[in-house]
PDB file of C-alpha atoms and ligand atoms in Angstrom:
ATOM      1  CA  MET U 180    -114.158  78.644  13.321  1.00 49.00           C
ATOM      2  CA  GLU U 181    -116.237  75.871  12.888  1.00 54.00           C
ATOM      3  CA  ASP U 182    -117.533  74.073  15.804  1.00 72.00           C
ATOM      4  CA  ARG U 183    -117.558  70.618  14.823  1.00 91.00           C
ATOM      5  CA  TYR U 184    -115.542  68.425  13.907  1.00 95.00           C
ATOM      6  CA  LEU U 185    -114.928  67.300   9.463  1.00 97.00           C
ATOM      7  CA  THR U 186    -113.776  64.130  10.212  1.00 97.00           C
ATOM      8  CA  PHE U 187    -111.275  62.376   7.311  1.00 97.00           C
ATOM      9  CA  ALA U 188    -110.951  58.386   6.943  1.00 97.00           C
ATOM     10  CA  LEU U 189    -108.091  57.559   5.143  1.00 95.00           C
ATOM     11  CA  GLY U 190    -106.717  54.053   4.206  1.00 92.00           C
ATOM     12  CA  LYS U 191    -104.096  53.137   5.927  1.00 89.00           C
ATOM     13  CA  GLY U 192    -100.295  52.956   4.664  1.00 85.00           C
ATOM     14  CA  ARG U 193     -98.908  55.202   2.064  1.00 86.00           C
ATOM     15  CA  LEU U 194    -102.226  56.543   0.685  1.00 90.00           C
ATOM     16  CA  ALA U 195    -102.311  58.151   4.444  1.00 91.00           C
ATOM     17  CA  ASN U 196     -98.080  58.939   4.251  1.00 91.00           C
ATOM     18  CA  LYS U 197     -98.960  61.365   1.314  1.00 93.00           C
ATOM     19  CA  THR U 198    -102.319  62.799   2.116  1.00 94.00           C
ATOM     20  CA  MET U 199    -101.227  63.861   5.211  1.00 93.00           C
ATOM     21  CA  GLU U 200     -98.522  65.880   2.911  1.00 93.00           C
ATOM     22  CA  LEU U 201    -100.937  67.664   1.144  1.00 94.00           C
ATOM     23  CA  LEU U 202    -103.105  68.722   3.471  1.00 94.00           C
ATOM     24  CA  GLU U 203    -100.306  69.874   5.653  1.00 94.00           C
ATOM     25  CA  GLU U 204     -98.683  72.235   2.610  1.00 94.00           C
ATOM     26  CA  ILE U 205    -102.473  73.942   2.938  1.00 94.00           C
ATOM     27  CA  GLY U 206    -101.603  74.498   6.355  1.00 92.00           C
ATOM     28  CA  ILE U 207    -103.841  71.500   7.699  1.00 92.00           C
ATOM     29  CA  HIS U 208    -101.332  69.751  10.999  1.00 86.00           C
ATOM     30  CA  CYS U 209    -101.756  66.336  12.916  1.00 84.00           C
ATOM     31  CA  GLU U 210     -98.130  65.675  14.493  1.00 84.00           C
ATOM     32  CA  GLU U 211     -99.559  62.687  16.174  1.00 84.00           C
ATOM     33  CA  MET U 212    -100.021  61.048  12.983  1.00 83.00           C
ATOM     34  CA  LYS U 213     -96.128  60.701  12.698  1.00 81.00           C
ATOM     35  CA  ASP U 214     -95.206  58.595  15.891  1.00 84.00           C
ATOM     36  CA  LYS U 215     -94.042  55.333  14.090  1.00 82.00           C
ATOM     37  CA  ASP U 216     -95.567  53.555  18.098  1.00 88.00           C
ATOM     38  CA  THR U 217     -97.876  55.143  18.282  1.00 86.00           C
ATOM     39  CA  ARG U 218    -101.378  52.537  18.757  1.00 87.00           C
ATOM     40  CA  LYS U 219    -103.887  55.506  18.102  1.00 89.00           C
ATOM     41  CA  LEU U 220    -106.713  55.291  15.955  1.00 88.00           C
ATOM     42  CA  ILE U 221    -107.985  58.871  15.881  1.00 93.00           C
ATOM     43  CA  PHE U 222    -106.157  62.388  15.316  1.00 93.00           C
ATOM     44  CA  VAL U 223    -107.393  65.985  16.301  1.00 93.00           C
ATOM     45  CA  ASP U 224    -106.310  69.020  14.871  1.00 91.00           C
ATOM     46  CA  GLU U 225    -107.335  71.123  17.319  1.00 91.00           C
ATOM     47  CA  LYS U 226    -106.993  74.813  15.498  1.00 91.00           C
ATOM     48  CA  ASN U 227    -108.454  73.148  12.171  1.00 92.00           C
ATOM     49  CA  LYS U 228    -111.377  71.565  14.211  1.00 94.00           C
ATOM     50  CA  MET U 229    -109.918  68.347  11.957  1.00 95.00           C
ATOM     51  CA  ARG U 230    -110.394  64.775  13.254  1.00 95.00           C
ATOM     52  CA  PHE U 231    -108.237  61.704  11.184  1.00 95.00           C
ATOM     53  CA  PHE U 232    -108.453  57.880  11.130  1.00 95.00           C
ATOM     54  CA  LEU U 233    -106.803  55.531   9.866  1.00 94.00           C
ATOM     55  CA  ALA U 234    -108.779  52.385   8.651  1.00 95.00           C
ATOM     56  CA  LYS U 235    -108.358  50.000   6.295  1.00 95.00           C
ATOM     57  CA  GLY U 236    -108.747  50.718   2.429  1.00 96.00           C
ATOM     58  CA  PRO U 237    -112.342  48.889   1.608  1.00 97.00           C
ATOM     59  CA  ASP U 238    -113.737  50.282   5.146  1.00 98.00           C
ATOM     60  CA  VAL U 239    -113.154  53.530   4.066  1.00 98.00           C
ATOM     61  CA  PRO U 240    -115.758  53.925   1.797  1.00 98.00           C
ATOM     62  CA  THR U 241    -118.545  52.526   4.277  1.00 98.00           C
ATOM     63  CA  TYR U 242    -117.289  55.295   7.305  1.00 98.00           C
ATOM     64  CA  VAL U 243    -118.219  57.744   4.785  1.00 98.00           C
ATOM     65  CA  GLU U 244    -121.625  56.249   3.341  1.00 98.00           C
ATOM     66  CA  TYR U 245    -122.614  56.383   6.248  1.00 98.00           C
ATOM     67  CA  GLY U 246    -121.399  59.709   7.577  1.00 98.00           C
ATOM     68  CA  ALA U 247    -119.150  58.490  10.287  1.00 98.00           C
ATOM     69  CA  ALA U 248    -116.579  60.498   8.907  1.00 98.00           C
ATOM     70  CA  ASP U 249    -117.365  62.876   6.158  1.00 98.00           C
ATOM     71  CA  ILE U 250    -113.957  62.573   3.744  1.00 98.00           C
ATOM     72  CA  GLY U 251    -112.459  59.956   3.551  1.00 98.00           C
ATOM     73  CA  VAL U 252    -109.243  58.994   0.926  1.00 97.00           C
ATOM     74  CA  VAL U 253    -108.199  55.855  -0.938  1.00 97.00           C
ATOM     75  CA  GLY U 254    -108.098  54.098  -3.896  1.00 97.00           C
ATOM     76  CA  LYS U 255    -110.491  54.745  -6.875  1.00 98.00           C
ATOM     77  CA  ASP U 256    -110.316  50.573  -6.943  1.00 98.00           C
ATOM     78  CA  THR U 257    -112.031  49.981  -3.761  1.00 98.00           C
ATOM     79  CA  ILE U 258    -114.380  52.932  -5.323  1.00 98.00           C
ATOM     80  CA  MET U 259    -115.249  50.652  -7.924  1.00 98.00           C
ATOM     81  CA  GLU U 260    -115.104  47.672  -6.292  1.00 98.00           C
ATOM     82  CA  GLU U 261    -117.274  48.730  -3.417  1.00 98.00           C
ATOM     83  CA  ASN U 262    -120.144  51.336  -5.147  1.00 97.00           C
ATOM     84  CA  ARG U 263    -121.186  52.857  -2.035  1.00 98.00           C
ATOM     85  CA  ARG U 264    -123.106  56.191  -2.113  1.00 98.00           C
ATOM     86  CA  VAL U 265    -121.178  58.629  -1.674  1.00 98.00           C
ATOM     87  CA  TYR U 266    -119.377  61.646  -3.943  1.00 98.00           C
ATOM     88  CA  GLU U 267    -116.348  61.141  -5.503  1.00 98.00           C
ATOM     89  CA  VAL U 268    -114.839  65.112  -5.861  1.00 98.00           C
ATOM     90  CA  LEU U 269    -111.364  64.881  -6.354  1.00 98.00           C
ATOM     91  CA  ASP U 270    -109.010  62.856  -8.402  1.00 98.00           C
ATOM     92  CA  LEU U 271    -105.740  63.730  -5.781  1.00 97.00           C
ATOM     93  CA  GLY U 272    -102.986  62.449  -8.513  1.00 96.00           C
ATOM     94  CA  PHE U 273    -101.177  60.133  -6.591  1.00 96.00           C
ATOM     95  CA  GLY U 274    -101.335  56.379  -5.763  1.00 96.00           C
ATOM     96  CA  ARG U 275    -100.959  55.864 -10.012  1.00 97.00           C
ATOM     97  CA  CYS U 276    -101.565  52.562 -11.385  1.00 98.00           C
ATOM     98  CA  ARG U 277    -103.649  49.918 -13.138  1.00 98.00           C
ATOM     99  CA  MET U 278    -106.191  47.466 -13.044  1.00 98.00           C
ATOM    100  CA  CYS U 279    -105.320  44.597 -15.349  1.00 98.00           C
ATOM    101  CA  VAL U 280    -106.786  40.984 -16.271  1.00 98.00           C
ATOM    102  CA  CYS U 281    -102.600  39.801 -16.055  1.00 98.00           C
ATOM    103  CA  GLY U 282    -101.294  36.124 -16.581  1.00 98.00           C
ATOM    104  CA  PRO U 283     -99.300  34.230 -18.744  1.00 98.00           C
ATOM    105  CA  GLU U 284     -98.728  34.161 -21.854  1.00 98.00           C
ATOM    106  CA  THR U 285    -100.849  31.361 -22.844  1.00 97.00           C
ATOM    107  CA  SER U 286    -103.843  32.304 -20.889  1.00 97.00           C
ATOM    108  CA  ARG U 287    -104.169  35.626 -23.635  1.00 97.00           C
ATOM    109  CA  GLU U 288    -105.705  32.683 -26.613  1.00 96.00           C
ATOM    110  CA  LEU U 289    -108.446  31.793 -23.210  1.00 96.00           C
ATOM    111  CA  LEU U 290    -108.847  36.022 -23.641  1.00 96.00           C
ATOM    112  CA  GLU U 291    -109.242  35.569 -26.876  1.00 94.00           C
ATOM    113  CA  HIS U 292    -111.771  33.307 -27.318  1.00 94.00           C
ATOM    114  CA  HIS U 293    -114.500  34.451 -24.842  1.00 90.00           C
ATOM    115  CA  GLU U 294    -112.992  30.650 -23.547  1.00 90.00           C
ATOM    116  CA  MET U 295    -114.937  30.004 -19.819  1.00 94.00           C
ATOM    117  CA  ILE U 296    -112.092  30.815 -17.399  1.00 97.00           C
ATOM    118  CA  ARG U 297    -111.163  31.601 -13.766  1.00 98.00           C
ATOM    119  CA  VAL U 298    -110.221  34.258 -13.034  1.00 98.00           C
ATOM    120  CA  ALA U 299    -109.272  34.880  -9.380  1.00 98.00           C
ATOM    121  CA  THR U 300    -109.105  37.776  -7.867  1.00 98.00           C
ATOM    122  CA  LYS U 301    -109.102  40.762  -4.862  1.00 98.00           C
ATOM    123  CA  TYR U 302    -111.853  42.492  -6.860  1.00 98.00           C
ATOM    124  CA  PRO U 303    -114.740  40.431  -7.610  1.00 98.00           C
ATOM    125  CA  ASN U 304    -117.374  43.061  -8.456  1.00 98.00           C
ATOM    126  CA  ILE U 305    -114.689  45.002 -10.996  1.00 98.00           C
ATOM    127  CA  ALA U 306    -114.088  41.765 -12.235  1.00 98.00           C
ATOM    128  CA  LYS U 307    -117.473  40.715 -12.455  1.00 98.00           C
ATOM    129  CA  ASP U 308    -118.318  44.152 -14.103  1.00 98.00           C
ATOM    130  CA  TYR U 309    -115.709  43.959 -16.934  1.00 98.00           C
ATOM    131  CA  PHE U 310    -115.797  40.393 -18.487  1.00 98.00           C
ATOM    132  CA  TYR U 311    -120.114  40.260 -17.700  1.00 97.00           C
ATOM    133  CA  ASN U 312    -120.730  43.844 -19.041  1.00 97.00           C
ATOM    134  CA  HIS U 313    -118.062  44.665 -21.036  1.00 96.00           C
ATOM    135  CA  LYS U 314    -116.721  41.280 -22.319  1.00 95.00           C
ATOM    136  CA  HIS U 315    -119.357  39.324 -22.230  1.00 95.00           C
ATOM    137  CA  GLN U 316    -117.031  36.335 -21.554  1.00 95.00           C
ATOM    138  CA  THR U 317    -118.675  34.562 -18.626  1.00 95.00           C
ATOM    139  CA  VAL U 318    -115.871  33.040 -16.281  1.00 97.00           C
ATOM    140  CA  ASP U 319    -115.598  31.626 -12.819  1.00 98.00           C
ATOM    141  CA  ILE U 320    -114.144  34.377 -10.324  1.00 98.00           C
ATOM    142  CA  ILE U 321    -112.397  33.328  -7.554  1.00 98.00           C
ATOM    143  CA  LYS U 322    -112.068  36.168  -4.614  1.00 98.00           C
ATOM    144  CA  LEU U 323    -108.819  36.188  -3.225  1.00 98.00           C
ATOM    145  CA  ASN U 324    -107.473  38.517  -0.527  1.00 97.00           C
ATOM    146  CA  GLY U 325    -103.911  39.108  -1.584  1.00 95.00           C
ATOM    147  CA  SER U 326    -100.559  37.437  -2.715  1.00 97.00           C
ATOM    148  CA  VAL U 327    -103.275  37.371  -5.497  1.00 98.00           C
ATOM    149  CA  GLU U 328    -100.666  36.497  -8.293  1.00 98.00           C
ATOM    150  CA  LEU U 329    -100.415  32.796  -6.620  1.00 98.00           C
ATOM    151  CA  GLY U 330    -103.489  32.014  -8.609  1.00 98.00           C
ATOM    152  CA  PRO U 331    -102.115  31.108 -12.363  1.00 98.00           C
ATOM    153  CA  ILE U 332     -98.496  29.737 -10.791  1.00 97.00           C
ATOM    154  CA  VAL U 333    -100.667  26.708  -8.495  1.00 98.00           C
ATOM    155  CA  GLU U 334    -103.467  26.470 -11.260  1.00 97.00           C
ATOM    156  CA  LEU U 335    -105.747  28.003  -9.443  1.00 98.00           C
ATOM    157  CA  SER U 336    -107.177  30.794 -12.292  1.00 98.00           C
ATOM    158  CA  ASP U 337    -106.010  31.225 -15.267  1.00 98.00           C
ATOM    159  CA  VAL U 338    -106.263  34.663 -15.029  1.00 98.00           C
ATOM    160  CA  ILE U 339    -105.937  37.367 -12.404  1.00 98.00           C
ATOM    161  CA  VAL U 340    -107.526  40.719 -12.071  1.00 98.00           C
ATOM    162  CA  ASP U 341    -105.470  43.424  -9.456  1.00 98.00           C
ATOM    163  CA  ILE U 342    -103.427  46.191  -9.422  1.00 98.00           C
ATOM    164  CA  VAL U 343    -100.254  46.630 -12.023  1.00 98.00           C
ATOM    165  CA  GLU U 344     -98.389  49.992 -10.087  1.00 97.00           C
ATOM    166  CA  THR U 345     -94.229  48.675 -11.032  1.00 97.00           C
ATOM    167  CA  GLY U 346     -95.347  45.733 -12.752  1.00 98.00           C
ATOM    168  CA  GLY U 347     -92.477  44.008 -10.824  1.00 98.00           C
ATOM    169  CA  THR U 348     -94.347  41.639  -9.173  1.00 97.00           C
ATOM    170  CA  LEU U 349     -95.822  40.245 -12.221  1.00 98.00           C
ATOM    171  CA  LYS U 350     -92.225  39.491 -14.221  1.00 98.00           C
ATOM    172  CA  GLU U 351     -90.805  38.028 -10.726  1.00 97.00           C
ATOM    173  CA  ASN U 352     -93.390  35.393 -11.335  1.00 97.00           C
ATOM    174  CA  GLY U 353     -93.244  34.922 -15.044  1.00 97.00           C
ATOM    175  CA  LEU U 354     -97.129  36.787 -15.752  1.00 98.00           C
ATOM    176  CA  THR U 355     -97.715  40.050 -17.840  1.00 98.00           C
ATOM    177  CA  VAL U 356    -100.777  42.270 -18.552  1.00 98.00           C
ATOM    178  CA  LEU U 357    -103.094  40.423 -21.172  1.00 98.00           C
ATOM    179  CA  GLU U 358    -106.191  43.052 -20.890  1.00 98.00           C
ATOM    180  CA  GLU U 359    -106.025  46.811 -19.381  1.00 98.00           C
ATOM    181  CA  ILE U 360    -109.241  47.384 -17.402  1.00 98.00           C
ATOM    182  CA  CYS U 361    -108.879  51.177 -16.140  1.00 98.00           C
ATOM    183  CA  PRO U 362    -106.018  53.224 -15.024  1.00 98.00           C
ATOM    184  CA  LEU U 363    -105.926  54.599 -11.033  1.00 98.00           C
ATOM    185  CA  SER U 364    -105.043  57.306  -8.060  1.00 98.00           C
ATOM    186  CA  ALA U 365    -106.400  58.181  -4.826  1.00 97.00           C
ATOM    187  CA  ARG U 366    -109.977  60.126  -4.975  1.00 98.00           C
ATOM    188  CA  MET U 367    -111.052  62.708  -1.978  1.00 98.00           C
ATOM    189  CA  ILE U 368    -114.167  61.428  -1.253  1.00 98.00           C
ATOM    190  CA  VAL U 369    -117.852  63.144   0.124  1.00 98.00           C
ATOM    191  CA  ASN U 370    -120.591  62.270   2.906  1.00 98.00           C
ATOM    192  CA  GLN U 371    -123.764  63.444   1.086  1.00 98.00           C
ATOM    193  CA  VAL U 372    -125.002  64.693   3.572  1.00 98.00           C
ATOM    194  CA  SER U 373    -121.623  66.490   4.969  1.00 98.00           C
ATOM    195  CA  MET U 374    -121.667  67.913   1.824  1.00 98.00           C
ATOM    196  CA  GLN U 375    -124.958  69.174   1.570  1.00 97.00           C
ATOM    197  CA  MET U 376    -124.912  70.866   5.493  1.00 96.00           C
ATOM    198  CA  GLN U 377    -120.935  71.460   5.503  1.00 96.00           C
ATOM    199  CA  THR U 378    -120.977  73.032   1.793  1.00 96.00           C
ATOM    200  CA  GLU U 379    -118.734  76.045   1.983  1.00 96.00           C
ATOM    201  CA  ARG U 380    -116.035  74.321   4.455  1.00 96.00           C
ATOM    202  CA  ILE U 381    -116.151  71.716   2.395  1.00 97.00           C
ATOM    203  CA  ARG U 382    -115.428  73.278  -0.985  1.00 97.00           C
ATOM    204  CA  ASP U 383    -112.341  75.533   0.371  1.00 97.00           C
ATOM    205  CA  LEU U 384    -110.532  72.433   1.462  1.00 97.00           C
ATOM    206  CA  ILE U 385    -111.421  71.016  -2.052  1.00 97.00           C
ATOM    207  CA  ASP U 386    -110.772  74.387  -3.484  1.00 97.00           C
ATOM    208  CA  ALA U 387    -107.059  74.713  -1.246  1.00 97.00           C
ATOM    209  CA  VAL U 388    -106.265  71.019  -2.055  1.00 97.00           C
ATOM    210  CA  LYS U 389    -106.421  70.831  -5.990  1.00 96.00           C
ATOM    211  CA  LYS U 390    -103.827  74.055  -5.958  1.00 96.00           C
ATOM    212  CA  ARG U 391    -101.726  72.374  -4.454  1.00 92.00           C
ATOM    213  CA  LEU U 392    -101.919  69.303  -7.325  1.00 89.00           C
TER     214      LEU U 392
HETATM  215  C1  PRP T 108     -99.915  44.930  -5.155  1.00 62.99           C
HETATM  216  C2  PRP T 108    -101.279  44.365  -6.448  1.00 62.99           C
HETATM  217  C3  PRP T 108     -99.688  43.779  -6.933  1.00 62.99           C
HETATM  218  C4  PRP T 108     -98.604  44.969  -6.636  1.00 62.99           C
HETATM  219  C5  PRP T 108     -98.166  45.814  -7.953  1.00 62.99           C
HETATM  220  O1  PRP T 108    -100.336  43.575  -3.941  1.00 62.99           O
HETATM  221  O2  PRP T 108    -101.589  43.335  -5.767  1.00 62.99           O
HETATM  222  O3  PRP T 108     -99.961  41.969  -6.205  1.00 62.99           O
HETATM  223  O4  PRP T 108     -98.592  45.213  -5.510  1.00 62.99           O
HETATM  224  O5  PRP T 108     -96.938  46.355  -7.688  1.00 62.99           O
HETATM  225  P1  PRP T 108     -96.403  46.246  -8.977  1.00 62.99           P
HETATM  226  O6  PRP T 108     -96.680  46.600 -10.352  1.00 62.99           O
HETATM  227  O7  PRP T 108     -95.471  48.090  -8.244  1.00 62.99           O
HETATM  228  O8  PRP T 108     -95.456  45.219  -8.208  1.00 62.99           O
HETATM  229  P2  PRP T 108     -99.382  44.766  -2.550  1.00 62.99           P
HETATM  230  O9  PRP T 108     -98.427  44.680  -2.210  1.00 62.99           O
HETATM  231  O10 PRP T 108    -101.227  45.696  -2.246  1.00 62.99           O
HETATM  232  O11 PRP T 108     -99.959  43.059  -1.922  1.00 62.99           O
HETATM  233  P3  PRP T 108    -101.199  41.817  -1.590  1.00 62.99           P
HETATM  234  O12 PRP T 108    -101.144  41.541  -3.194  1.00 62.99           O
HETATM  235  O13 PRP T 108    -100.904  40.962  -0.785  1.00 62.99           O
HETATM  236  O14 PRP T 108    -102.403  42.658  -2.007  1.00 62.99           O
END
């Protein structure tokens, strides 16, 4: 057994729970992590020499790029937005949703006519890339940190760029999908040096996970 711990950074919340369920299926267990009341930030599986920590989603690629974690699990949206130097090695298939341009039906023609519109989003880099490089449309991008659907409702913006999963939030707020940017799901990312130094161990892990997908 390898001496060195393999460290995982997991995006807090649903993705982390799903990841641990998947890892359990391949014999990696971390009972401590299941304790809902714990304030601990890092958990150890001594048997497999693995460590896990929970981080805010957007910080996961940062930990992995700098090698503070060997492996990370995070949404494709975060990978695209953060644009870190990491290897994206596996689509885990869960956390499926879509990155979309949404708004009231009345904003559809503003998009069609390439008007100078305001776009509210938690994902300014994704929005910029989509409007500037793909649509060749100049827009004013306004960064928000959550509840982005408020943007068009309170007339901060004409449209939003955001994640749509069930579509429930949009529907309840009188908004709709106007354009689809790309599909999203949870991905496994790996530090570039770890991939060279721990090739066999990481490859084995990826192969074991793949078999369960
Ligand atoms: C996400 C996203 C949408 C919603 C989409 O928000 O930003 O608001 O989920 O899901 P639905 O299509 O199933 O309704 P999240 O819950 O992460 O909160 P936030 O808006 O505060 O970031």
